[in-house]
CSV table of C-alpha atoms in Angstrom, one decimal:
chain,number,residue,atom,x,y,z
W,102,UNK,CA,20.1,0.2,1.1
W,103,UNK,CA,18.7,-2.2,-1.3
W,104,UNK,CA,14.9,-1.7,-0.2
W,105,UNK,CA,12.5,-4.3,0.3
W,106,UNK,CA,13.5,-7.2,-1.7
W,107,UNK,CA,10.9,-9.7,-3.0
W,108,UNK,CA,11.2,-13.0,-4.8
W,109,UNK,CA,10.2,-14.4,-7.3
W,110,UNK,CA,9.3,-11.3,-9.3
W,111,UNK,CA,6.8,-13.5,-11.5
W,112,UNK,CA,5.4,-16.9,-10.6
W,113,UNK,CA,3.1,-19.0,-12.9
W,114,UNK,CA,1.8,-22.3,-11.5
W,115,UNK,CA,-0.8,-24.9,-11.9
W,116,UNK,CA,-3.8,-25.0,-9.8
W,117,UNK,CA,-3.1,-27.2,-6.8
W,118,UNK,CA,0.5,-26.5,-6.6
W,119,UNK,CA,2.1,-24.8,-3.4
W,120,UNK,CA,3.5,-21.4,-3.9
W,121,UNK,CA,6.0,-19.6,-1.7
W,122,UNK,CA,6.6,-16.0,-2.0
W,123,UNK,CA,9.7,-14.6,-0.2
W,124,UNK,CA,10.5,-11.2,1.4
W,125,UNK,CA,13.6,-9.5,3.1
W,126,UNK,CA,12.6,-6.3,4.7
W,127,UNK,CA,15.0,-3.2,5.0
W,128,UNK,CA,17.5,-3.9,7.8
W,129,UNK,CA,16.2,-2.3,11.1
W,130,UNK,CA,12.8,-2.3,10.1
W,131,UNK,CA,10.6,-4.0,12.9
W,132,UNK,CA,7.3,-4.2,11.1
W,133,UNK,CA,6.4,-6.2,7.9
W,134,UNK,CA,3.3,-6.4,5.9
W,135,UNK,CA,2.1,-8.4,3.2
W,136,UNK,CA,-0.7,-7.0,0.7
W,137,UNK,CA,-2.4,-8.4,-2.3
W,138,UNK,CA,-3.4,-6.4,-5.3
W,139,UNK,CA,-6.0,-6.9,-7.9
W,140,UNK,CA,-8.2,-4.7,-9.9
W,141,UNK,CA,-11.5,-5.7,-8.4
W,142,UNK,CA,-10.2,-5.5,-4.4
W,143,UNK,CA,-7.5,-3.0,-4.7
W,144,UNK,CA,-4.7,-3.3,-2.0
W,145,UNK,CA,-5.8,-5.4,0.7
W,146,UNK,CA,-3.7,-6.2,3.9
W,147,UNK,CA,-3.2,-9.9,4.4
W,148,UNK,CA,-0.9,-10.1,7.5
W,149,UNK,CA,1.4,-8.0,9.3
W,150,UNK,CA,4.1,-8.6,11.9
W,151,UNK,CA,5.7,-6.7,14.4
W,152,UNK,CA,9.0,-7.7,15.8
W,153,UNK,CA,8.5,-11.0,14.0
W,154,UNK,CA,5.3,-11.7,15.6
W,155,UNK,CA,2.0,-12.1,13.6
W,156,UNK,CA,-0.1,-9.2,14.9
W,157,UNK,CA,-3.1,-9.1,12.5
W,158,UNK,CA,-4.0,-12.0,10.3
W,159,UNK,CA,-7.7,-11.2,9.7
W,160,UNK,CA,-7.0,-10.4,6.2
W,161,UNK,CA,-5.7,-13.9,5.1
W,162,UNK,CA,-8.4,-15.1,3.0
W,163,UNK,CA,-8.5,-18.8,4.0
W,164,UNK,CA,-6.7,-21.4,5.6
W,165,UNK,CA,-4.7,-22.1,2.1
W,166,UNK,CA,-2.8,-19.1,3.1
W,167,UNK,CA,0.0,-19.0,5.6
W,168,UNK,CA,2.9,-16.5,6.6
W,169,UNK,CA,5.8,-16.8,8.6
W,170,UNK,CA,8.6,-14.6,9.9
W,171,UNK,CA,11.4,-16.7,11.3
W,172,UNK,CA,13.7,-13.9,11.9
W,173,UNK,CA,14.1,-10.1,11.3
W,174,UNK,CA,15.3,-10.2,7.8
W,175,UNK,CA,12.9,-12.8,6.3
W,176,UNK,CA,9.3,-13.6,5.7
W,177,UNK,CA,7.4,-16.3,3.5
W,178,UNK,CA,3.9,-16.4,2.3
W,179,UNK,CA,2.7,-19.7,1.3
W,180,UNK,CA,-0.5,-20.7,-0.7
W,181,UNK,CA,-1.3,-24.6,-0.8
W,182,UNK,CA,-3.0,-25.5,-2.7
W,183,UNK,CA,-3.2,-22.6,-5.0
W,184,UNK,CA,-6.2,-21.6,-7.1
W,185,UNK,CA,-6.9,-19.2,-10.2
W,186,UNK,CA,-8.6,-16.7,-7.9
W,187,UNK,CA,-5.3,-16.4,-6.1
W,188,UNK,CA,-3.8,-14.7,-9.1
W,189,UNK,CA,-2.6,-11.2,-8.1
W,190,UNK,CA,0.3,-9.1,-7.3
W,191,UNK,CA,1.5,-9.5,-3.8
W,192,UNK,CA,3.5,-6.8,-2.0
W,193,UNK,CA,5.7,-7.0,0.9
W,194,UNK,CA,6.3,-3.7,2.8
W,195,UNK,CA,8.1,-2.9,5.8
W,196,UNK,CA,8.5,0.3,8.2
W,197,UNK,CA,10.2,1.2,11.3
W,198,UNK,CA,8.1,2.7,14.3
W,199,UNK,CA,9.3,6.4,14.6
W,200,UNK,CA,8.7,9.8,13.2
W,201,UNK,CA,8.5,8.8,9.9
W,202,UNK,CA,6.0,5.7,9.7
W,203,UNK,CA,5.5,5.3,5.9
W,204,UNK,CA,5.9,1.9,4.4
W,205,UNK,CA,8.7,1.0,1.7
W,206,UNK,CA,7.2,-1.7,-0.4
W,207,UNK,CA,9.1,-4.2,-2.4
W,208,UNK,CA,8.7,-4.7,-6.3
W,209,UNK,CA,5.9,-7.2,-5.7
W,210,UNK,CA,5.5,-10.8,-6.9
W,211,UNK,CA,2.7,-11.3,-9.8
W,212,UNK,CA,1.4,-14.5,-9.4
W,213,UNK,CA,-0.7,-16.3,-12.1
W,214,UNK,CA,-2.4,-19.6,-11.3
W,215,UNK,CA,-3.7,-21.4,-14.6
T,104,UNK,CA,-12.1,-1.3,10.9
T,105,UNK,CA,-11.3,1.7,9.1
T,106,UNK,CA,-13.5,2.6,6.0
T,107,UNK,CA,-11.6,4.7,3.5
T,108,UNK,CA,-13.3,6.2,0.3
T,109,UNK,CA,-11.3,8.3,-2.2
T,110,UNK,CA,-12.9,10.7,-5.0
T,111,UNK,CA,-12.9,10.8,-7.7
T,112,UNK,CA,-11.9,7.4,-9.0
T,113,UNK,CA,-10.4,8.9,-12.1
T,114,UNK,CA,-9.2,12.3,-12.9
T,115,UNK,CA,-8.0,13.6,-16.4
T,116,UNK,CA,-6.5,17.0,-16.5
T,117,UNK,CA,-4.5,19.3,-18.9
T,118,UNK,CA,-0.7,19.6,-18.2
T,119,UNK,CA,-0.3,22.4,-16.3
T,120,UNK,CA,-3.7,22.3,-14.4
T,121,UNK,CA,-4.1,21.6,-10.7
T,122,UNK,CA,-5.6,18.3,-9.6
T,123,UNK,CA,-7.1,17.4,-6.1
T,124,UNK,CA,-7.9,14.1,-4.7
T,125,UNK,CA,-9.9,13.6,-1.6
T,126,UNK,CA,-10.0,10.8,1.2
T,127,UNK,CA,-12.4,10.4,3.8
T,128,UNK,CA,-11.8,8.0,6.7
T,129,UNK,CA,-14.0,6.8,9.5
T,130,UNK,CA,-11.6,6.0,12.5
T,131,UNK,CA,-11.5,9.5,14.5
T,132,UNK,CA,-8.3,8.3,16.2
T,133,UNK,CA,-6.4,8.0,13.0
T,134,UNK,CA,-3.2,9.7,13.5
T,135,UNK,CA,-1.2,9.5,10.3
T,136,UNK,CA,-2.2,10.4,6.5
T,137,UNK,CA,0.0,9.3,3.6
T,138,UNK,CA,-0.3,9.6,0.0
T,139,UNK,CA,1.2,6.9,-2.3
T,140,UNK,CA,1.8,7.0,-6.0
T,141,UNK,CA,1.7,3.9,-8.2
T,142,UNK,CA,2.8,3.8,-11.7
T,143,UNK,CA,1.7,1.2,-14.1
T,144,UNK,CA,3.7,-2.1,-13.2
T,145,UNK,CA,5.4,-0.5,-10.2
T,146,UNK,CA,5.3,-0.6,-6.5
T,147,UNK,CA,3.3,2.0,-4.6
T,148,UNK,CA,5.8,4.8,-3.5
T,149,UNK,CA,5.3,7.2,-0.5
T,150,UNK,CA,5.0,10.7,-1.8
T,151,UNK,CA,4.0,12.7,1.3
T,152,UNK,CA,2.5,12.3,4.6
T,153,UNK,CA,1.1,14.8,7.2
T,154,UNK,CA,0.4,14.1,11.0
T,155,UNK,CA,-2.7,14.7,13.0
T,156,UNK,CA,-1.2,17.8,14.6
T,157,UNK,CA,-0.7,19.6,11.3
T,158,UNK,CA,-3.2,20.9,9.0
T,159,UNK,CA,-1.0,21.2,5.9
T,160,UNK,CA,2.2,20.2,4.3
T,161,UNK,CA,3.6,21.0,1.1
T,162,UNK,CA,6.8,19.7,-0.8
T,163,UNK,CA,7.3,21.4,-4.0
T,164,UNK,CA,4.1,21.0,-6.3
T,165,UNK,CA,2.4,18.5,-4.1
T,166,UNK,CA,0.7,19.3,-0.8
T,167,UNK,CA,-1.6,17.5,1.5
T,168,UNK,CA,-4.4,19.1,3.6
T,169,UNK,CA,-6.1,17.7,6.8
T,170,UNK,CA,-9.5,18.4,8.3
T,171,UNK,CA,-9.6,16.2,11.3
T,172,UNK,CA,-12.9,17.3,12.4
T,173,UNK,CA,-14.5,16.6,9.2
T,174,UNK,CA,-12.3,13.1,8.9
T,175,UNK,CA,-10.8,13.9,5.2
T,176,UNK,CA,-7.5,14.8,3.8
T,177,UNK,CA,-6.6,15.7,0.4
T,178,UNK,CA,-3.9,15.8,-2.1
T,179,UNK,CA,-2.9,18.8,-4.2
T,180,UNK,CA,-0.9,18.7,-7.2
T,181,UNK,CA,0.0,21.9,-8.8
T,182,UNK,CA,1.4,22.6,-12.7
T,183,UNK,CA,0.7,18.9,-13.3
T,184,UNK,CA,3.2,17.3,-15.8
T,185,UNK,CA,2.5,13.9,-17.9
T,186,UNK,CA,4.9,12.0,-15.4
T,187,UNK,CA,2.2,12.8,-12.7
T,188,UNK,CA,-0.1,10.3,-14.3
T,189,UNK,CA,-0.4,7.3,-12.2
T,190,UNK,CA,-2.7,5.9,-9.6
T,191,UNK,CA,-2.8,7.6,-6.2
T,192,UNK,CA,-3.8,6.1,-3.0
T,193,UNK,CA,-4.5,7.4,0.4
T,194,UNK,CA,-3.9,5.2,3.4
T,195,UNK,CA,-4.7,6.6,6.8
T,196,UNK,CA,-3.6,4.7,9.8
T,197,UNK,CA,-5.8,3.8,12.5
T,198,UNK,CA,-4.9,4.9,16.1
T,199,UNK,CA,-4.3,1.6,17.7
T,200,UNK,CA,-1.8,-0.2,15.4
T,201,UNK,CA,0.5,0.4,12.4
T,202,UNK,CA,-1.9,-0.8,9.7
T,203,UNK,CA,-2.4,1.5,6.8
T,204,UNK,CA,-5.8,1.0,5.1
T,205,UNK,CA,-5.6,2.0,1.4
T,206,UNK,CA,-8.3,3.5,-0.6
T,207,UNK,CA,-9.5,2.2,-4.0
T,208,UNK,CA,-7.1,4.5,-5.9
T,209,UNK,CA,-7.6,7.5,-8.1
T,210,UNK,CA,-6.2,7.3,-11.8
T,211,UNK,CA,-4.8,10.7,-12.6
T,212,UNK,CA,-4.0,11.2,-16.2
T,213,UNK,CA,-2.3,14.4,-17.4
T,214,UNK,CA,-2.8,15.1,-21.0
T,215,UNK,CA,0.1,16.9,-22.8
């Protein structure tokens, strides 16, 4: 099992550019979560999907952020246009509803907007 | 939504001592109580979890205790080692969904 796979690992972009983060959940997991981690705000849930359907996007900061899950094995988080305050580590996590409900996190994408 | 508080925010112990981190939550319907460990520059990893029908669970040097009446659960680490140094997060799950709400974290430092 390769675990949750995120790409890229690091992204440096200029303010105003579009940024796309990618995630492949563990095969068979039916829930996927996007988190953002900063020193000031900790781990914040941005959005989560269940069976590819967005269930709760109340954590998405603003309209500049969007997320999709076109199929069970792929999700994207897009920021357009990016701003310096978007700089953070973005984690994707997946889980399978069942006796053991812990999340498995990906390695994260460290985003720097200059 | 769920309000989660962790205490202390930082904890420094000598190698071999015990460490206890407490997490309080607000949603009385919460039914799943995990603890995550995050080493510097790494991803959060699940280290132990407990369900609402159990009061205590132990796995070698770590244990979790749950007090549902008081709405808090605690992480206990015995015989601490330098490799236990990390940030620890509690993340209770509310009763109506799969969302985990993470606490702000506790930085544990184990001094050799």
